Coordinates of C-alpha atoms and ligand atoms in Angstrom, one line a residue:
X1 CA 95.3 139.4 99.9
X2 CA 92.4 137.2 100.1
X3 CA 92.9 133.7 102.3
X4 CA 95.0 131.2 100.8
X5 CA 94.9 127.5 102.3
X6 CA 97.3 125.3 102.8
X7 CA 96.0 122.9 99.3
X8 CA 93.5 122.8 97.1
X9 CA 92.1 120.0 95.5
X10 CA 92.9 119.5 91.6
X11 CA 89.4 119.4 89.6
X12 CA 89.3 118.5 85.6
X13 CA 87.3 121.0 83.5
X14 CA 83.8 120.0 84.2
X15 CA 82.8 119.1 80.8
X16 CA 85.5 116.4 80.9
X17 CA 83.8 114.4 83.6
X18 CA 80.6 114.6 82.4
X19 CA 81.6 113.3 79.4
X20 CA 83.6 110.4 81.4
X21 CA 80.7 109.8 83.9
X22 CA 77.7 109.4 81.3
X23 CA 78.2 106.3 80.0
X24 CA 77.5 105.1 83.3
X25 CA 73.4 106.5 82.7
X26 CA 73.3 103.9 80.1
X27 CA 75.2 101.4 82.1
X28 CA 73.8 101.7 85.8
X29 CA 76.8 99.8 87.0
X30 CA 78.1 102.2 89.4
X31 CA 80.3 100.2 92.0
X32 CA 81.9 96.3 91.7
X33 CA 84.7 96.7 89.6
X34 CA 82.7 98.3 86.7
X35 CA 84.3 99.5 83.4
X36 CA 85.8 102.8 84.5
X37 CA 87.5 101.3 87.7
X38 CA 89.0 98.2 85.1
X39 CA 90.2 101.0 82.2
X40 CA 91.9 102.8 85.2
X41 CA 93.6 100.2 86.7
X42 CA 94.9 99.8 83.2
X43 CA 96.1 103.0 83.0
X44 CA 97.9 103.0 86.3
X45 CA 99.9 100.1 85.4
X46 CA 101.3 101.8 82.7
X47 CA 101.9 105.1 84.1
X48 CA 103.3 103.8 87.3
X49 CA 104.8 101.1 85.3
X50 CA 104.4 98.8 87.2
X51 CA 102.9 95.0 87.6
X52 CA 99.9 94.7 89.6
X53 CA 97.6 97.3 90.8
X54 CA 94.2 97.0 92.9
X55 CA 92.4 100.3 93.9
X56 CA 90.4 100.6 96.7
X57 CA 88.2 103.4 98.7
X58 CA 91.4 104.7 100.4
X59 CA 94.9 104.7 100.8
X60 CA 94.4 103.7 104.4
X61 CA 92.0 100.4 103.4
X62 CA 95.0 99.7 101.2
X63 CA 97.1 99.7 103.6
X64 CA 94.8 97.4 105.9
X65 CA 94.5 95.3 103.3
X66 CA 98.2 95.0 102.5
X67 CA 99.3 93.9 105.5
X68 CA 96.6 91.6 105.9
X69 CA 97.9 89.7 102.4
X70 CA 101.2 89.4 103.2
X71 CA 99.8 87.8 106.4
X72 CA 102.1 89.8 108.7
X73 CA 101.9 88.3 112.2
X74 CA 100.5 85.0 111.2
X75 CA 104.3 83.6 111.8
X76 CA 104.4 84.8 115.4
X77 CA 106.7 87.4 114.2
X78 CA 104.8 90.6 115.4
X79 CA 106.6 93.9 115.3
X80 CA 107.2 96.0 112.2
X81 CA 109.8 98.9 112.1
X82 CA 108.6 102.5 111.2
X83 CA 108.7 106.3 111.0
X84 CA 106.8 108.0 113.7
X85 CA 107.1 111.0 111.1
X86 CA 104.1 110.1 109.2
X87 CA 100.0 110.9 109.5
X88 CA 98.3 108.7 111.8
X89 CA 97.1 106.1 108.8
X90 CA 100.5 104.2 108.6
X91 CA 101.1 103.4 112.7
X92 CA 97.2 102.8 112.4
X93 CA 97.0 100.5 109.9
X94 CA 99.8 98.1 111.6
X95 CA 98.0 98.9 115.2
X96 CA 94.6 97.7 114.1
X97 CA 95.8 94.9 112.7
X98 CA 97.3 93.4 115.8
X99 CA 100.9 94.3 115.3
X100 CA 103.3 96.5 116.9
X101 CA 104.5 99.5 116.0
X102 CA 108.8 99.7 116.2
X103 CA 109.6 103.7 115.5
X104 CA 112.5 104.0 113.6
X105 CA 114.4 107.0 113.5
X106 CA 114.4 109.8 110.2
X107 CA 117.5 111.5 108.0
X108 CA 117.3 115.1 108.7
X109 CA 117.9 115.4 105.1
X110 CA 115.2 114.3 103.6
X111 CA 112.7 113.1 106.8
X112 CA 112.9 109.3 105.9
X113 CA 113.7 106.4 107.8
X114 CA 116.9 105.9 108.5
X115 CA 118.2 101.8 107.6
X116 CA 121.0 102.5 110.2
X117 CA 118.4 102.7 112.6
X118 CA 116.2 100.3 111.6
X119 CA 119.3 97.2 111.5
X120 CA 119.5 98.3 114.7
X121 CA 116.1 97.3 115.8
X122 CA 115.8 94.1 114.0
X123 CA 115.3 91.2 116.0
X124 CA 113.8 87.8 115.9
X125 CA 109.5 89.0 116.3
X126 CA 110.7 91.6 112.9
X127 CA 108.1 90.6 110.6
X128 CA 108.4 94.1 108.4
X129 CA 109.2 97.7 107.4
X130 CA 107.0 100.3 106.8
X131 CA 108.7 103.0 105.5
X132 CA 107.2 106.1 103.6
X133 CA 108.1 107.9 101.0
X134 CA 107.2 111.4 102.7
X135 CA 106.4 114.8 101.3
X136 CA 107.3 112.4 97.6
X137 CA 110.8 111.6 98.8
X138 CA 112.2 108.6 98.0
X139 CA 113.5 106.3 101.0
X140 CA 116.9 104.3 101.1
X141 CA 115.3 101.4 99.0
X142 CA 118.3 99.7 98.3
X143 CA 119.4 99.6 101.3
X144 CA 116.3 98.7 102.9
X145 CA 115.4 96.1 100.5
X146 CA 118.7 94.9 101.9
X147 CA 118.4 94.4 105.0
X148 CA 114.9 93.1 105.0
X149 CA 116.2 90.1 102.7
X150 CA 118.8 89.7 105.0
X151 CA 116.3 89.3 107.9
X152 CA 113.7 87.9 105.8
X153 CA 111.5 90.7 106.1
X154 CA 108.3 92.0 103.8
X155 CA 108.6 95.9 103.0
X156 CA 105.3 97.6 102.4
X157 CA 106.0 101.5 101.2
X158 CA 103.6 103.8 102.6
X159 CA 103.9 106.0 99.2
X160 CA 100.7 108.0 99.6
X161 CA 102.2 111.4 99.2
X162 CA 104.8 110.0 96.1
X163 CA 102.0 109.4 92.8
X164 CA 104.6 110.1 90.2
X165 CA 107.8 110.2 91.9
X166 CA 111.0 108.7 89.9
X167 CA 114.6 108.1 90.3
X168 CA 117.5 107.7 88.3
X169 CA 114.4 106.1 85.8
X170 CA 112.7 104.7 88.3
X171 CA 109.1 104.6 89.2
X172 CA 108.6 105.0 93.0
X173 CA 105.9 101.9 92.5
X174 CA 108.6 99.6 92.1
X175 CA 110.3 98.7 95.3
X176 CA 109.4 96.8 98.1
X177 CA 106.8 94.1 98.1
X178 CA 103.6 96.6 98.0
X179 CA 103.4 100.2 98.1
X180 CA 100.2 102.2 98.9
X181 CA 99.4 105.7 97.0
X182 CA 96.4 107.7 98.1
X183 CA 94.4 109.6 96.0
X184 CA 92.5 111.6 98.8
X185 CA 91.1 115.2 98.0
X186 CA 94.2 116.5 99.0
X187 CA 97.4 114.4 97.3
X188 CA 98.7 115.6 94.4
X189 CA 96.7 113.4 92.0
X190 CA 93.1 112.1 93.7
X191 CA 90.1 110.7 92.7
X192 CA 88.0 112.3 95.7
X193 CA 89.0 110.0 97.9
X194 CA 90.4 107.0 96.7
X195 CA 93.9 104.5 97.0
X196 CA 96.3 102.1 95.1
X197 CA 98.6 99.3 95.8
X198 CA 101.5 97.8 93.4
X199 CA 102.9 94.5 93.6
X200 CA 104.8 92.8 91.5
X201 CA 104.2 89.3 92.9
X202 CA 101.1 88.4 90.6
X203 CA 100.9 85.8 93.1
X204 CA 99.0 88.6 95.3
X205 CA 95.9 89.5 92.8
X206 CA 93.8 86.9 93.9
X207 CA 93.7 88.0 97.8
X208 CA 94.6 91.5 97.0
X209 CA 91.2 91.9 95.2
X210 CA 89.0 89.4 97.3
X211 CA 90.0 91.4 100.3
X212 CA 88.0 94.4 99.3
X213 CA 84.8 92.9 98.0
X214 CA 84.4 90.6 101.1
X215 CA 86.8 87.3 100.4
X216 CA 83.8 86.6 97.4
X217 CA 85.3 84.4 94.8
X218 CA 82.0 83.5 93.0
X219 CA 77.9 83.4 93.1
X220 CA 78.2 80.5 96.5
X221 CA 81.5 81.1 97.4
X222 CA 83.6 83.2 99.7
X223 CA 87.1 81.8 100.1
X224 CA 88.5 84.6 102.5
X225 CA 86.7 87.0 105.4
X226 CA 87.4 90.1 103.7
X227 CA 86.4 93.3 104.1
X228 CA 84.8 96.0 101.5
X229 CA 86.9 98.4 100.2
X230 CA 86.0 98.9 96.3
X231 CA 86.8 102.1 94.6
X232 CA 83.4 102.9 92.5
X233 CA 83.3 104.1 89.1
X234 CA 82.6 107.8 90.0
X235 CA 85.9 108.2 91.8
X236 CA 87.3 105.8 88.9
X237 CA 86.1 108.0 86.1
X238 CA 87.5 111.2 88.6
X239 CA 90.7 109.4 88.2
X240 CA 90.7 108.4 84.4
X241 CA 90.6 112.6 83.9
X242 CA 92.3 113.7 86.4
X243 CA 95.5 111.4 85.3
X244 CA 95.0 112.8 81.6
X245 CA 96.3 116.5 83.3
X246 CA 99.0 114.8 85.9
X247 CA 102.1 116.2 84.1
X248 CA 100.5 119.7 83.7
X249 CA 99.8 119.3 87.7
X250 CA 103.3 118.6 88.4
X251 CA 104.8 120.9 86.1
X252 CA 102.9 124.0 87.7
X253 CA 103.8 122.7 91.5
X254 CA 107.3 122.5 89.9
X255 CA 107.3 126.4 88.9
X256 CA 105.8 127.2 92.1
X257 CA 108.3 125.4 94.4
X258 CA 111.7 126.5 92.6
X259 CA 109.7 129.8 93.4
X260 CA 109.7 129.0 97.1
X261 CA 113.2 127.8 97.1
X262 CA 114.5 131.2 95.3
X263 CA 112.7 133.4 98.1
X264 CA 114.0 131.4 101.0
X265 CA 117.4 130.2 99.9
X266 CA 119.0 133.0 101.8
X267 CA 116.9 133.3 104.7
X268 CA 118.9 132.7 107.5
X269 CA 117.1 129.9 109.7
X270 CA 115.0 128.1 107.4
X271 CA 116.0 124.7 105.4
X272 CA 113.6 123.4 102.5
X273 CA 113.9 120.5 101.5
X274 CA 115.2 120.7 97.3
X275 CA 115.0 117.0 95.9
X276 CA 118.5 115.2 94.5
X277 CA 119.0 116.0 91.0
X278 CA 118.6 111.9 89.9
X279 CA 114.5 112.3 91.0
X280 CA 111.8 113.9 89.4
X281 CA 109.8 115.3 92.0
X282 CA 106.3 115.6 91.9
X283 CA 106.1 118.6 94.7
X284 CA 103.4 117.7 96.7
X285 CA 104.3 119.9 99.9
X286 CA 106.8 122.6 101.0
X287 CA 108.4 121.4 103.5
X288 CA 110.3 123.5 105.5
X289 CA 112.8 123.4 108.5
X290 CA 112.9 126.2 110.9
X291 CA 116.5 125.4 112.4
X292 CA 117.5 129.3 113.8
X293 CA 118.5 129.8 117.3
X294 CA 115.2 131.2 118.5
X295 CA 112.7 129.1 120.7
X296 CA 109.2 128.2 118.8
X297 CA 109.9 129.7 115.7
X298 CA 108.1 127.4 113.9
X299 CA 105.1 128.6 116.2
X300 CA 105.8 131.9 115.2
X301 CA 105.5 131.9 111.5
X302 CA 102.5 129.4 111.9
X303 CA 100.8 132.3 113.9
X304 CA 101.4 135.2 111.8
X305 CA 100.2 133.2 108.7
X306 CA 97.3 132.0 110.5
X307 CA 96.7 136.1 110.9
X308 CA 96.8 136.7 107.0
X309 CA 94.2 133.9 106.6
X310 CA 97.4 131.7 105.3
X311 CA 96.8 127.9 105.7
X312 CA 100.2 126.4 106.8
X313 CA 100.7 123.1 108.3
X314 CA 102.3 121.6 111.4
X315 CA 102.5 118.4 109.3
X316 CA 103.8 116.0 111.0
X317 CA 103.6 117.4 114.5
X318 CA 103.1 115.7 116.8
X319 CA 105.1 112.5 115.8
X320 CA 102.3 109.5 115.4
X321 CA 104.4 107.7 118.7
X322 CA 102.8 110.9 120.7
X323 CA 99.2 110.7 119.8
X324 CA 96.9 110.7 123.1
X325 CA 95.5 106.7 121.3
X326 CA 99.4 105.6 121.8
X327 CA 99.7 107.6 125.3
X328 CA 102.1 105.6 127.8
X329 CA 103.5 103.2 124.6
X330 CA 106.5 104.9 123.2
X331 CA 108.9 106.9 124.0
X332 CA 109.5 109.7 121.2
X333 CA 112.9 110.9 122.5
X334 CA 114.2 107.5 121.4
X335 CA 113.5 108.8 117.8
X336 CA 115.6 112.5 118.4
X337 CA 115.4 113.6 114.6
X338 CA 112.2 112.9 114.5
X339 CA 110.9 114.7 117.1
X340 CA 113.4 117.6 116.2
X341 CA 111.6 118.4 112.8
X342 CA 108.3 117.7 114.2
X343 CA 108.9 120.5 116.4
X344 CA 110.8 122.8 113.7
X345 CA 108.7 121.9 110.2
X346 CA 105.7 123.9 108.6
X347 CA 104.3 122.8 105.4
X348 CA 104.0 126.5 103.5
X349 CA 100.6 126.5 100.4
X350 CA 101.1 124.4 98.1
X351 CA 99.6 123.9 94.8
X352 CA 99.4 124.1 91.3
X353 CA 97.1 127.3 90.8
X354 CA 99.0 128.9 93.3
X355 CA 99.9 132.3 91.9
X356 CA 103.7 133.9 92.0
X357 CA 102.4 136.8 94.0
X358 CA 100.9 134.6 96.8
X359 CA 104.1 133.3 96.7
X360 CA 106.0 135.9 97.7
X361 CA 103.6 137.2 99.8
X362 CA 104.0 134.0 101.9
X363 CA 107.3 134.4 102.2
X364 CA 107.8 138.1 102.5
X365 CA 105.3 137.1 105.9
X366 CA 107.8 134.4 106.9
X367 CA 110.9 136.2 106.8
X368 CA 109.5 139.6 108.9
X369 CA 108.1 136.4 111.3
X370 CA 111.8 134.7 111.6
X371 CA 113.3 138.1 112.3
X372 CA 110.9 138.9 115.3
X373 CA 111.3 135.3 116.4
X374 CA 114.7 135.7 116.5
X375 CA 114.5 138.7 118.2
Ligands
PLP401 C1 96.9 110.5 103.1 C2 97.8 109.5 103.8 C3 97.4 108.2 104.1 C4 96.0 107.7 104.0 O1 95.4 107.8 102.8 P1 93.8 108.0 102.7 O2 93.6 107.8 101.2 O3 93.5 109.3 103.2 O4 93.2 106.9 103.4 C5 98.4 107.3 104.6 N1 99.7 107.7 104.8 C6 100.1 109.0 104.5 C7 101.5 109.3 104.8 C8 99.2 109.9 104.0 O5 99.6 111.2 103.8

């Protein structure tokens, strides 16, 4: 078996962005909100029906740029809760903009934050909740939105791994007052690299889109001190194709992950992670659990993949409260679920040209590595 990686990045045929990009010869507008980058912010709207989008370079500018419109902080209030299960963007973004990280504890469940936790850990300098939607799951939104109306709160969804994701009906762009999506290389649906917010506030346009072409309202005017952050129409037209072939991408990650699930069902010591029958999923990792009784199981499996050339991921691990940059800050045992999967999850390959064979060749590796971890 040749080496297999943990993603791989979903490309249209060829000819297809050719075709898209070659207008732009004739054009020579290539960044500044050009005619690709408005068509596809059209499209968005209507596939992730919802109200407002603005793209951007990347999911984490969006984020920047979110929190800096809902002018968290500017009230005094200065902490926002959050998971510490999440990649470094989300605690960055609400670092570098001068507010303070409160981590939340997950659902073992599903990996999300946990609104019993976070009511706990309101109090009177809460400006926010960051939750995110991870591996595509779908947070407690009602009863997040709950408690932050109760508290006054803004909700900002880190949604970068959910493009796609619905429930009972629902798309995953609706709740909260903004969520991000990411279109990086390696989410389900990119446009190289690349990143969304929703709104529904049309209130929020205006600064939303000043923001990433540097507060510039006109020829002699700049009403804000914003930064730059505009998507150009390369990765535009990259995501005007590559959202033509979105449900064929989700449908094959679909066949591959009940193919996963199948294998591993009866494994003793391992828990994925299936999605509730009211969402349609859009698979964008395999997540799973490693909850037998042996030490550094997890560990185990990692290694003998690594062995086969077999990209699996300790993803998350560490927790973002344990990076060296946040050293001395938190304490992660305050967060106990958290750190638990952290220590117990692998992300297995993952997506959709990944062949049935592979997949059973992955797992064939992880169940002879579970029973000599065991052992
Ligand atoms: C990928 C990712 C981001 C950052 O998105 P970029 O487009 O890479 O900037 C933020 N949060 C999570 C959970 C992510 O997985």
């Amino acid at each position: 078996m040749s080496s297999i990686s943990v993603t791989r990045s979903s490309m249209p045929p060829l000819d297809e962005y050719v075709a898209e990009i070659s207008s732009l010869w004739d054009s020579h507008w290539l960044t500044n909100m050009g005619v690709k980058h408005r068509e596809f912010e059209a499209q968005l709207r209507s596939y992730l029906d919802v109200e407002g989008v603005a793209l951007y370079t990347n999911g984490h500018s969006a984020l920047e740029c979110a929190i800096e419109a809902l002018q968290l902080g500017a009230d005094g209030r200065y902490k926002v809760i959050t998971t510490p299960f999440t990649f470094a963007s989300t605690t960055h973004a609400i670092a570098r903009k001068g507010l303070t990280p409160v981590f939340a504890d997950i659902k073992l469940n599903d990996f999300t934050i946990d609104p019993k936790e976070i009511e706990k850990l309101v109090d009177d300098k809460t400006c926010a909740i960051l939750p995110v939607h991870v591996y595509g799951n779908i947070c407690d939104v009602d009863s997040i939105s709950n408690i932050a109306k109760r508290h006054n709160l803004k909700v900002i969804y880190d949604a970068a791994h959910a493009f796609g994701v619905r429930t009972s009906g629902d798309s995953v762009a609706k709740f909260g007052d903004i969520s991000m999506f990411s279109f990086h290389a390696t989410k389900v649906f990119n446009t190289i690299e690349g990143g969304a917010l929703c709104y529904r506030d049309c209130r929020l346009s205006t600064i939303l889109n000043q923001w990433k072409n540097f507060g510039i309202t006109g020829p002699e005017s700049a009403e804000y001190i914003g930064g730059n952050a505009k998507m150009n129409e390369f990765c535009a037209a990259m995501g005007l194709c590559n959202l033509r072939h979105i449900q064929e991408e989700i449908d094959k990650r679909k066949t591959v992950a009940h193919c996963y699930w199948r294998l591993l069902e009866s494994v003793p010591g391992i828990r994925a992670c299936v999605p509730p029958d009211e969402t349609e999923h859009n698979y964008a990792y395999l997540p799973v659990v490693f909850n037998g009784s042996g030490t550094f199981v997890r560990d185990k499996v990692f290694e003998a993949l690594s062995k086969r050339c077999i990209g699996a991921r300790k993803y998350f691990y560490p927790l973002t409260s344990d990076l060296e940059c946040y050293r001395g800050k938190f304490d992660s045992n305050k967060t106990p679920n958290a750190k638990y999967v952290a220590n117990h999850i692998l992300t297995l390959p993952m997506y959709a040209d990944l062949s049935l064979e592979n997949v059973e060749a992955i797992c064939h590796i992880v169940k002879s590595a579970i029973q000599e971890g065991e052992n």
